[in-house]
Coordinates of C-alpha atoms (C1' of nucleotides) in Angstrom, one line a residue:
Chain A
M143 CA 55.0 -293.3 136.6
E144 CA 54.3 -289.9 135.1
Y145 CA 52.0 -289.0 132.3
T146 CA 51.3 -286.1 130.0
V147 CA 47.8 -285.4 128.9
Q148 CA 47.7 -287.6 125.9
K149 CA 49.5 -290.5 127.6
L150 CA 46.9 -290.5 130.4
A151 CA 44.1 -289.9 128.0
R152 CA 45.1 -293.0 126.0
L153 CA 45.5 -295.0 129.2
A154 CA 42.0 -294.1 130.3
G155 CA 40.5 -294.2 126.9
I156 CA 39.3 -290.6 126.9
S157 CA 40.4 -287.5 125.0
S158 CA 43.0 -285.0 126.1
R159 CA 40.4 -282.3 125.8
T160 CA 38.5 -284.0 128.5
L161 CA 41.5 -284.0 130.8
R162 CA 42.0 -280.3 130.2
Y163 CA 38.4 -279.7 130.9
Y164 CA 38.6 -281.6 134.1
D165 CA 41.5 -279.5 135.1
E166 CA 39.6 -276.3 134.2
I167 CA 36.6 -277.2 136.3
G168 CA 38.9 -278.4 139.1
I169 CA 37.7 -281.9 139.3
L170 CA 41.1 -283.4 138.4
K171 CA 44.2 -281.2 138.5
P172 CA 47.6 -282.5 137.4
A173 CA 50.2 -283.3 140.1
R174 CA 52.4 -280.5 138.7
T175 CA 53.3 -278.7 135.5
N176 CA 56.8 -278.9 134.0
S177 CA 59.0 -275.9 133.0
S178 CA 57.1 -275.6 129.7
G179 CA 53.7 -275.6 131.3
Y180 CA 52.9 -279.2 130.3
R181 CA 50.5 -281.0 132.7
I182 CA 52.1 -283.9 134.5
Y183 CA 49.9 -286.5 136.2
G184 CA 51.1 -289.1 138.8
G185 CA 49.7 -292.3 140.2
A186 CA 47.3 -290.5 142.6
E187 CA 45.8 -288.7 139.7
V188 CA 45.4 -292.0 137.8
N189 CA 43.4 -293.4 140.7
K190 CA 41.3 -290.4 141.0
L191 CA 40.6 -290.4 137.3
Q192 CA 39.4 -293.9 137.6
Q193 CA 37.0 -292.9 140.3
I194 CA 35.7 -290.1 138.2
L195 CA 35.2 -292.3 135.2
F196 CA 33.4 -294.8 137.3
Y197 CA 30.9 -292.3 138.4
R198 CA 30.7 -290.7 135.0
E199 CA 29.9 -294.2 133.6
L200 CA 26.9 -294.1 136.0
E201 CA 26.0 -290.8 134.4
V202 CA 26.4 -288.8 137.6
P203 CA 26.9 -285.1 136.7
L204 CA 30.5 -283.9 137.1
D205 CA 29.8 -281.4 139.8
A206 CA 28.2 -284.1 141.9
I207 CA 31.2 -286.4 141.2
K208 CA 33.4 -283.6 142.4
E209 CA 31.5 -283.5 145.7
I210 CA 31.7 -287.2 146.0
I211 CA 35.4 -287.6 145.6
D212 CA 36.6 -284.3 147.1
S213 CA 34.7 -284.7 150.4
P214 CA 36.0 -287.6 152.6
S215 CA 32.9 -287.4 154.7
F216 CA 30.6 -287.6 151.7
D217 CA 28.3 -290.6 151.9
G218 CA 28.9 -292.4 148.6
I219 CA 26.3 -295.0 149.2
A220 CA 23.6 -292.4 149.7
A221 CA 24.7 -290.6 146.6
L222 CA 24.5 -293.8 144.6
T223 CA 21.2 -294.7 146.1
D224 CA 19.9 -291.3 145.2
H225 CA 21.3 -291.7 141.7
R226 CA 19.8 -295.1 141.4
E227 CA 16.3 -293.8 141.8
K228 CA 16.9 -291.4 139.0
L229 CA 18.0 -294.2 136.8
L230 CA 14.9 -296.1 137.7
E231 CA 12.8 -293.1 136.7
R232 CA 14.6 -292.8 133.5
R233 CA 14.0 -296.5 132.7
S234 CA 10.4 -296.2 133.4
R235 CA 10.2 -293.2 131.1
L236 CA 12.0 -295.2 128.5
D237 CA 9.5 -297.9 128.8
H238 CA 6.8 -295.4 128.3
L239 CA 8.4 -294.0 125.2
L240 CA 8.9 -297.5 123.7
A241 CA 5.3 -298.4 124.2
N242 CA 4.3 -295.1 122.6
V243 CA 6.5 -295.7 119.6
D244 CA 5.2 -299.2 119.2
K245 CA 1.6 -298.1 119.4
T246 CA 2.3 -295.4 116.8
I247 CA 4.0 -297.8 114.5
E248 CA 1.1 -300.2 114.8
A249 CA -1.4 -297.4 114.2
A250 CA 0.4 -296.2 111.2
K251 CA 0.7 -299.6 109.7
G252 CA -3.0 -300.2 110.3
G253 CA -3.6 -297.2 108.2
A254 CA -7.1 -295.8 107.8
K255 CA -8.5 -298.9 109.5
M256 CA -7.1 -297.8 112.8
S257 CA -8.0 -294.2 112.5
D258 CA -10.2 -294.4 115.5
K259 CA -7.4 -295.5 117.6
E260 CA -5.2 -292.9 116.2
K261 CA -7.6 -290.3 117.2
F262 CA -7.8 -291.8 120.6
E263 CA -4.1 -291.9 120.9
G264 CA -3.9 -288.3 119.7
F265 CA -6.4 -287.2 122.3
K266 CA -4.5 -289.0 125.0
Q267 CA -1.4 -287.4 123.9
K268 CA -3.0 -284.1 124.0
M269 CA -4.1 -284.6 127.5
I270 CA -0.6 -285.6 128.4
E271 CA 0.8 -282.5 126.9
E272 CA -1.8 -280.3 128.5
N273 CA -1.1 -281.6 131.9
E274 CA 2.5 -282.3 131.4
Q275 CA 3.7 -279.6 133.7
K276 CA 1.1 -280.2 136.4
Y277 CA 1.2 -283.9 136.6
G278 CA 4.1 -284.8 134.4
T279 CA 5.7 -287.6 136.3
E280 CA 2.4 -289.0 137.4
I281 CA 1.0 -289.4 133.9
R282 CA 4.2 -290.6 132.4
E283 CA 4.2 -293.3 135.0
K284 CA 0.7 -294.3 134.3
Y285 CA 1.3 -294.5 130.6
G286 CA 4.4 -296.6 131.2
E287 CA 2.4 -298.8 133.4
E288 CA -0.2 -299.5 130.8
A289 CA 2.4 -300.3 128.3
V290 CA 4.3 -302.8 130.5
E291 CA 1.0 -304.2 131.6
Q292 CA 0.2 -305.0 128.0
S293 CA 3.5 -306.6 127.3
Y294 CA 3.1 -308.7 130.4
A295 CA -0.4 -309.8 129.4
K296 CA 1.2 -312.4 127.3
V297 CA 3.4 -313.7 130.0
K298 CA 0.7 -314.1 132.5
G299 CA -2.2 -316.4 132.4
M300 CA -4.8 -314.0 131.2
T301 CA -6.0 -314.1 127.7
E302 CA -6.0 -310.9 125.6
E303 CA -9.7 -310.8 125.9
Q304 CA -9.6 -311.0 129.7
H305 CA -7.0 -308.4 129.8
R306 CA -9.0 -306.1 127.7
E307 CA -12.0 -306.6 129.9
A308 CA -10.0 -305.8 133.0
E309 CA -8.6 -302.7 131.3
R310 CA -12.1 -301.6 130.3
L311 CA -13.3 -302.2 133.8
A312 CA -10.5 -300.1 135.2
E313 CA -11.5 -297.3 132.9
E314 CA -15.1 -297.6 133.8
I315 CA -14.3 -297.5 137.5
M316 CA -12.4 -294.3 137.1
D317 CA -15.2 -292.9 135.1
V318 CA -18.0 -293.8 137.6
L319 CA -15.7 -292.9 140.5
S320 CA -15.1 -289.5 139.1
N321 CA -18.9 -288.8 138.9
A322 CA -19.5 -290.4 142.2
K323 CA -16.9 -288.3 143.9
A324 CA -18.7 -285.2 142.6
T325 CA -21.7 -286.2 144.6
G326 CA -19.6 -286.4 147.7
D327 CA -21.6 -289.4 149.1
P328 CA -19.7 -292.6 149.4
A329 CA -22.9 -294.4 150.3
G330 CA -24.7 -293.1 147.2
E331 CA -25.7 -295.1 144.2
L332 CA -22.8 -294.1 142.0
A333 CA -20.2 -294.7 144.6
Q334 CA -21.6 -298.1 145.4
K335 CA -21.7 -298.9 141.7
A336 CA -18.0 -298.0 141.6
A337 CA -17.3 -300.3 144.5
G338 CA -19.1 -303.1 142.8
L339 CA -17.2 -302.6 139.6
H340 CA -14.0 -302.6 141.7
K341 CA -14.9 -305.9 143.1
K342 CA -15.5 -307.2 139.6
W343 CA -12.2 -305.9 138.5
L344 CA -10.5 -307.4 141.5
M345 CA -11.9 -310.8 140.7
H346 CA -9.9 -310.7 137.5
Y347 CA -6.8 -310.8 139.6
W348 CA -7.8 -312.7 142.7
G349 CA -9.4 -316.1 142.2
S350 CA -11.3 -315.7 145.4
Y351 CA -13.1 -312.8 147.1
S352 CA -13.6 -311.8 150.7
P353 CA -15.1 -308.6 151.9
E354 CA -12.4 -308.2 154.5
A355 CA -9.6 -308.4 152.0
H356 CA -11.5 -306.1 149.7
A357 CA -11.8 -303.5 152.5
G358 CA -8.2 -304.1 153.5
L359 CA -7.1 -303.4 149.9
A360 CA -9.2 -300.2 150.0
Q361 CA -7.4 -299.0 153.0
M362 CA -4.1 -299.8 151.3
Y363 CA -5.2 -297.5 148.5
V364 CA -5.0 -294.7 151.0
D365 CA -1.9 -295.8 152.8
D366 CA 0.3 -296.7 149.9
E367 CA 1.6 -293.9 147.7
R368 CA 1.7 -296.0 144.6
F369 CA -2.0 -296.6 144.8
R370 CA -3.0 -293.3 146.1
E371 CA -1.3 -291.6 143.3
Y372 CA -3.1 -293.7 140.8
Y373 CA -6.6 -292.9 142.1
D374 CA -5.9 -289.4 143.2
K375 CA -4.5 -288.1 139.9
G376 CA -6.1 -284.9 139.2
H377 CA -8.7 -285.4 142.0
P378 CA -7.1 -285.5 145.4
G379 CA -9.0 -287.4 147.9
T380 CA -10.4 -290.0 145.4
A381 CA -8.5 -292.8 147.0
E382 CA -10.1 -292.0 150.3
F383 CA -13.4 -291.7 148.7
L384 CA -13.1 -295.1 147.1
R385 CA -12.0 -296.6 150.4
D386 CA -15.1 -295.2 152.1
A387 CA -17.3 -296.5 149.3
I388 CA -15.8 -299.9 149.5
Q389 CA -15.9 -300.1 153.3
I390 CA -19.6 -299.4 153.0
F391 CA -20.0 -301.8 150.1
T392 CA -18.4 -304.6 152.1
G393 CA -20.4 -303.8 155.2
M394 CA -17.3 -302.9 157.1
K395 CA -18.7 -299.5 157.8
K396 CA -22.1 -297.9 157.8
Chain B
M152 CA -10.0 -270.0 117.0
E153 CA -6.9 -267.8 117.1
Y154 CA -4.1 -267.8 119.7
T155 CA -1.3 -265.6 120.8
V156 CA 1.9 -267.2 122.0
Q157 CA 0.9 -267.5 125.6
K158 CA -2.6 -268.7 124.8
L159 CA -1.3 -271.5 122.7
A160 CA 1.5 -272.2 125.1
R161 CA -0.9 -272.7 127.9
L162 CA -3.1 -274.9 125.7
A163 CA -0.2 -277.1 124.9
G164 CA 1.4 -277.0 128.2
I165 CA 4.7 -275.6 127.0
S166 CA 6.4 -272.2 127.3
S167 CA 6.0 -269.3 125.1
R168 CA 9.8 -269.3 124.6
T169 CA 9.4 -272.7 123.1
L170 CA 7.0 -271.4 120.5
R171 CA 9.2 -268.5 119.6
Y172 CA 12.1 -270.9 119.3
Y173 CA 10.0 -273.2 117.1
D174 CA 9.3 -270.1 115.0
E175 CA 12.9 -269.2 114.9
I176 CA 14.1 -272.6 113.7
G177 CA 11.2 -272.8 111.3
I178 CA 9.5 -275.9 112.6
L179 CA 6.3 -274.1 113.5
K180 CA 5.6 -270.6 112.1
P181 CA 2.5 -268.6 113.1
A182 CA -0.3 -268.3 110.6
R183 CA 0.3 -264.6 110.5
T184 CA 1.4 -261.7 112.6
N185 CA -0.9 -258.8 113.5
S186 CA -0.2 -255.1 112.9
S187 CA 2.0 -255.0 116.1
G188 CA 4.0 -258.0 115.2
Y189 CA 2.2 -260.4 117.5
R190 CA 2.4 -264.0 116.5
I191 CA -1.1 -265.3 115.7
Y192 CA -1.7 -269.1 115.5
G193 CA -4.7 -270.8 114.0
G194 CA -6.2 -274.2 114.0
A195 CA -3.7 -275.7 111.5
E196 CA -0.9 -274.6 113.8
V197 CA -2.5 -276.2 116.8
N198 CA -2.6 -279.5 114.9
K199 CA 0.9 -279.2 113.7
L200 CA 2.1 -278.4 117.2
Q201 CA 0.4 -281.5 118.5
Q202 CA 2.3 -283.5 115.9
I203 CA 5.5 -281.9 116.9
L204 CA 4.9 -282.5 120.6
F205 CA 4.0 -286.0 120.0
Y206 CA 7.4 -286.7 118.3
R207 CA 9.1 -284.6 120.9
E208 CA 7.6 -286.8 123.6
L209 CA 9.3 -289.6 121.8
E210 CA 12.6 -287.7 122.1
V211 CA 13.0 -287.4 118.4
P212 CA 15.3 -284.4 117.8
L213 CA 13.6 -281.3 116.4
D214 CA 15.4 -281.3 113.1
A215 CA 14.2 -284.8 112.5
I216 CA 10.7 -283.9 113.5
K217 CA 10.9 -281.1 111.0
E218 CA 11.7 -283.6 108.3
I219 CA 8.9 -285.9 109.3
I220 CA 6.1 -283.4 109.3
D221 CA 7.3 -281.2 106.5
S222 CA 7.9 -283.9 104.0
P223 CA 4.8 -285.8 103.1
S224 CA 6.8 -288.5 101.4
F225 CA 8.9 -289.0 104.5
D226 CA 8.7 -292.6 105.8
G227 CA 7.4 -292.0 109.2
I228 CA 7.3 -295.7 110.1
A229 CA 11.0 -296.2 109.1
A230 CA 11.9 -293.2 111.2
L231 CA 10.1 -294.5 114.2
T232 CA 11.4 -298.0 113.8
D233 CA 14.8 -296.5 113.7
H234 CA 14.2 -294.4 116.7
R235 CA 12.8 -297.5 118.5
E236 CA 16.1 -299.2 118.1
K237 CA 17.9 -296.4 119.8
L238 CA 15.4 -296.4 122.6
L239 CA 16.1 -300.2 123.1
E240 CA 19.8 -299.6 123.2
R241 CA 19.4 -296.9 125.7
R242 CA 17.3 -299.0 127.9
S243 CA 19.7 -301.9 127.8
R244 CA 22.4 -299.4 128.7
L245 CA 20.3 -298.2 131.6
D246 CA 19.8 -301.7 132.8
H247 CA 23.5 -302.2 132.7
L248 CA 24.1 -299.0 134.7
L249 CA 21.6 -300.0 137.3
A250 CA 23.2 -303.4 137.8
N251 CA 26.5 -301.6 138.2
V252 CA 25.2 -299.2 140.7
D253 CA 23.6 -302.0 142.7
K254 CA 26.8 -303.9 142.7
T255 CA 28.7 -300.9 143.9
I256 CA 26.2 -300.2 146.6
E257 CA 26.3 -303.8 147.8
A258 CA 30.1 -303.8 147.8
A259 CA 30.3 -300.6 149.7
K260 CA 27.7 -301.8 152.2
G261 CA 29.8 -304.8 152.9
G262 CA 32.6 -302.5 154.0
A263 CA 30.7 -300.2 156.3
K264 CA 28.3 -301.5 158.8
M265 CA 25.0 -300.1 160.2
S266 CA 26.0 -296.5 160.7
D267 CA 25.1 -296.3 157.0
K268 CA 21.5 -295.6 157.8
E269 CA 22.4 -292.7 160.0
K270 CA 24.6 -291.3 157.3
F271 CA 21.9 -291.9 154.8
E272 CA 19.4 -289.9 156.7
G273 CA 21.7 -287.0 157.3
F274 CA 22.9 -287.0 153.8
K275 CA 19.4 -287.0 152.5
Q276 CA 18.6 -283.9 154.5
K277 CA 21.9 -282.3 153.4
M278 CA 21.3 -283.1 149.8
I279 CA 17.8 -281.7 149.8
E280 CA 19.1 -278.4 151.1
E281 CA 22.1 -278.3 148.8
N282 CA 20.4 -279.4 145.7
E283 CA 17.1 -277.7 146.3
Q284 CA 17.6 -275.4 143.3
K285 CA 18.9 -278.1 141.0
Y286 CA 16.7 -281.0 141.7
G287 CA 14.1 -279.1 143.7
T288 CA 11.0 -280.5 142.2
E289 CA 12.4 -284.0 142.1
I290 CA 13.4 -284.2 145.6
R291 CA 10.4 -282.3 146.9
E292 CA 8.3 -284.9 145.2
K293 CA 10.1 -287.7 146.9
Y294 CA 10.2 -285.9 150.2
G295 CA 6.7 -284.9 149.8
E296 CA 5.7 -288.5 149.4
E297 CA 7.2 -289.4 152.6
A298 CA 5.7 -286.5 154.4
V299 CA 2.3 -287.2 153.0
E300 CA 2.7 -290.8 153.9
Q301 CA 3.5 -289.9 157.5
S302 CA 0.7 -287.4 157.7
Y303 CA -1.6 -290.1 156.4
A304 CA -0.5 -292.4 159.2
K305 CA -2.4 -290.3 161.6
V306 CA -5.5 -290.1 159.5
K307 CA -5.7 -293.9 159.2
G308 CA -6.2 -296.3 162.0
M309 CA -2.6 -297.2 162.5
T310 CA -0.6 -295.9 165.3
E311 CA 2.8 -294.4 164.7
E312 CA 4.3 -297.5 166.2
Q313 CA 2.4 -299.8 163.9
H314 CA 3.3 -297.8 161.0
R315 CA 6.9 -298.0 161.8
E316 CA 6.7 -301.7 162.3
A317 CA 5.1 -302.1 158.9
E318 CA 7.8 -300.0 157.4
R319 CA 10.5 -302.0 159.0
L320 CA 8.9 -305.2 157.8
A321 CA 8.8 -303.9 154.3
E322 CA 12.5 -303.3 154.5
E323 CA 13.2 -306.7 156.0
I324 CA 11.2 -308.3 153.2
M325 CA 13.3 -306.6 150.6
D326 CA 16.4 -307.6 152.4
V327 CA 15.5 -311.2 152.8
L328 CA 14.0 -311.3 149.3
S329 CA 17.2 -310.0 147.8
N330 CA 19.2 -312.8 149.4
A331 CA 16.6 -315.4 148.6
K332 CA 16.5 -314.4 144.9
A333 CA 20.3 -315.0 144.8
T334 CA 19.6 -318.6 145.7
G335 CA 17.2 -318.9 142.8
D336 CA 15.0 -321.2 144.7
P337 CA 11.5 -319.9 145.5
A338 CA 10.8 -323.0 147.7
G339 CA 14.0 -322.5 149.7
E340 CA 14.2 -321.5 153.3
L341 CA 15.0 -317.8 152.6
A342 CA 12.3 -317.4 150.0
Q343 CA 9.7 -319.0 152.3
K344 CA 10.9 -316.7 155.1
A345 CA 10.3 -313.8 152.8
A346 CA 6.8 -315.0 151.9
G347 CA 6.1 -315.4 155.6
L348 CA 7.3 -311.9 156.4
H349 CA 5.2 -310.7 153.5
K350 CA 2.1 -312.3 155.0
K351 CA 2.9 -310.6 158.3
W352 CA 3.3 -307.3 156.6
L353 CA 0.0 -307.8 154.7
M354 CA -1.8 -308.5 158.0
H355 CA -1.0 -304.9 158.9
Y356 CA -3.2 -303.8 156.2
W357 CA -5.8 -306.5 155.9
G358 CA -7.7 -307.4 159.0
S359 CA -8.2 -310.9 157.7
Y360 CA -6.0 -313.3 155.7
S361 CA -6.7 -315.9 153.1
P362 CA -4.1 -317.8 151.2
E363 CA -6.1 -317.3 148.0
A364 CA -6.0 -313.6 148.3
H365 CA -2.4 -313.6 149.2
A366 CA -1.6 -315.6 146.2
G367 CA -3.8 -313.4 144.1
L368 CA -1.9 -310.4 145.3
A369 CA 1.3 -312.0 144.5
Q370 CA 0.1 -312.5 140.9
M371 CA -0.8 -308.8 140.9
Y372 CA 2.7 -308.0 141.8
V373 CA 3.8 -309.4 138.5
D374 CA 0.9 -308.0 136.5
D375 CA 0.8 -304.5 137.8
E376 CA 3.6 -302.1 137.0
R377 CA 3.3 -300.1 140.2
F378 CA 4.0 -303.2 142.2
R379 CA 6.5 -304.8 139.9
E380 CA 8.6 -301.7 139.7
Y381 CA 8.7 -301.6 143.5
Y382 CA 9.9 -305.1 143.8
D383 CA 12.0 -305.3 140.7
K384 CA 14.0 -302.2 141.2
G385 CA 17.5 -303.1 140.5
H386 CA 16.8 -306.8 140.3
P387 CA 14.5 -307.6 137.4
G388 CA 12.4 -310.7 138.1
T389 CA 12.1 -310.2 141.8
A390 CA 8.4 -309.7 141.6
E391 CA 8.0 -313.0 139.8
F392 CA 10.3 -314.7 142.3
L393 CA 8.2 -313.4 145.2
R394 CA 5.1 -314.5 143.4
D395 CA 6.5 -318.0 143.1
A396 CA 7.6 -318.1 146.7
I397 CA 4.2 -316.9 147.9
Q398 CA 2.4 -319.4 145.6
I399 CA 4.4 -322.1 147.2
F400 CA 3.9 -320.6 150.7
T401 CA 0.2 -320.5 150.3
G402 CA 0.1 -324.0 148.9
M403 CA -1.2 -322.8 145.6
K404 CA 1.7 -324.4 143.8
K405 CA 4.2 -327.0 144.7
Chain C
dG146 C1' -4.9 -241.8 132.3
dT147 C1' -2.7 -245.3 134.3
dA148 C1' -2.0 -249.8 135.8
dC149 C1' -1.0 -254.3 134.4
dA150 C1' -0.8 -258.3 131.7
dC151 C1' 0.9 -259.3 127.5
dC152 C1' 3.8 -258.9 123.3
dT153 C1' 8.5 -258.1 120.8
dT154 C1' 13.7 -258.9 119.8
dA155 C1' 18.3 -259.6 121.5
dA156 C1' 21.5 -262.1 123.8
dC157 C1' 23.8 -264.7 127.4
dG158 C1' 23.7 -269.3 130.3
dT159 C1' 23.2 -274.3 130.6
dT160 C1' 26.4 -279.6 130.1
dG161 C1' 30.5 -281.8 128.6
dC162 C1' 33.1 -281.7 125.9
dG163 C1' 34.5 -281.6 120.1
dT164 C1' 36.9 -278.9 117.2
dA165 C1' 39.7 -275.5 115.1
dA166 C1' 43.2 -271.8 115.5
dA167 C1' 47.6 -269.9 116.7
dG168 C1' 51.5 -270.8 118.6
dG169 C1' 55.5 -273.1 121.8
dT170 C1' 58.3 -277.8 122.9
dC171 C1' 60.6 -282.1 122.3
dA172 C1' 62.9 -286.0 120.3
dA173 C1' 64.7 -288.0 116.4
dC174 C1' 66.8 -288.0 112.1
dA175 C1' 69.7 -286.0 108.1
Chain D
dT263 C1' 72.5 -277.8 113.3
dG264 C1' 68.4 -277.7 111.0
dT265 C1' 64.1 -279.6 110.2
dT266 C1' 60.3 -282.6 110.6
dG267 C1' 56.4 -284.2 113.0
dA268 C1' 54.3 -285.4 117.1
dC269 C1' 53.2 -283.4 121.1
dC270 C1' 52.0 -279.5 124.2
dT271 C1' 49.7 -274.8 125.5
dT272 C1' 45.6 -271.3 125.8
dT273 C1' 41.5 -269.2 123.7
dA274 C1' 37.2 -269.6 122.0
dC275 C1' 33.3 -270.9 119.2
dG276 C1' 29.8 -274.8 118.5
dC277 C1' 26.2 -278.4 119.9
dA278 C1' 20.4 -278.9 121.7
dA279 C1' 16.6 -277.0 123.2
dC280 C1' 15.3 -274.0 125.3
dG281 C1' 15.4 -270.7 130.4
dT282 C1' 16.1 -266.4 131.7
dT283 C1' 16.8 -261.5 132.1
dA284 C1' 16.7 -257.0 129.8
dA285 C1' 14.8 -253.2 127.4
dG286 C1' 11.0 -251.6 125.4
dG287 C1' 6.3 -251.6 122.7
dT288 C1' 0.9 -252.9 122.9
dG289 C1' -3.9 -253.9 124.6
dT290 C1' -7.5 -253.1 127.5
dA291 C1' -10.0 -252.6 131.7
dC292 C1' -11.2 -249.5 135.1

DNA sequence: GTACACCTTAACGTTGCGTAAAGGTCAACA
DNA sequence: TGTTGACCTTTACGCAACGTTAAGGTGTAC
């Protein structure tokens, strides 16, 4: 079967302009042109177009698609895996945006009553903007985390009150930790206070407590990127500092 | 306080080009220009810029932002609610795409056997080189993570061998977990195997082990975005599934 | 006085097409 | 055979929100 642009376009559910564009950028050239210069596509082109549209559906950029389908040695799985990560990042960003919108709507609805919160949000927002270039992804992720955390607070067993308390604790830990790190002494008063707060925070999630597990978790803070990023944001080495403090706190190290 | 373009740009974490563009499209004009034509911004402009950046962060188009902030009678809540819907749509589309990618990857994996990993590694390298300019930062970040992770492996007590083993275990867990989740039964053989592997993995980080802490951690997997994202990627609900499996494994639930 | 960081406007480049514009081709019908 | 109308061609501007030269003026510190 042979197709002219519009025939194929209708078959594929796209515009003829798109086919001409694909010809122009060399991603899909017609099998031949007839005596009048009309583009004529054959079965092979139909298949190729289907491939292209498949990847396009996944929002892979056209030049990347070109690579994928033109090179037989190209590792399609790797390309998809790679792309998958980008999709995940985008979704996480979307979650962040949604949470932000929701918060704003709530604040606006609350009116003057919520003005404190508004200010707070504004400040936070400012910080995000200021550090956007430096720590863009990092902060976006964190913000997204908080949002989802909140939405999940209902799902899980914790009450709102408990959740708030845990959140407050987390903030306090970061605060104390920040000052403690400035002293440089993980055995110092401030650092040990941070470790104690951390234990308290942990108890919100773990029913039980053991110094070994606590120390183990502290080590994980250093080993695991997801954690390290959280504690290190803006202050590299904070995760290690916290680990040291906790190791001393739990008596695993002197 | 008065600012020139670059001063304000740095304050806000944007480019000076952006400020000139905002001037050009009339969304943010400087308070005045000095005798040499320099744009001079004042406090009011700083506030307005913050507003703009806030909405921009929510991915509201600039002309819509202009409406919002220029017209005092504009219904900001309605606009945001409207925008929220779009975000929800986009997210659902993203979820769809992710599911699609996952399916494709799985299907493709079924065809090719284990040489995939080799290809994957090689491809990764190749892609990094090839796309350095395009996705430079993105890939560098990812690559940087791995690198830092490796470099941290030396710092910490683990040997290279142990680290590899832990890494392998993590992969195996994901693999088994994926199959287990398909069965839908957290008490089933596969799910319990995943829980067991998870314990083994955990022991690499924690010197000791307690069922309570293990179950607590499992709950944290659900509560904490950093974890949940890791386990849920591509298969929403996996973190919860793992939690259930572990709760059964540890005897915290029947 | 000169180096250097900063400012200006102008204008093209980016992605994936949509949308004319100006003109040839083909099949069918009168 | 002529004409209509659907189809085809290339060329080229438009879109969002800036990034990026380019060419040249300004401010100020030493």
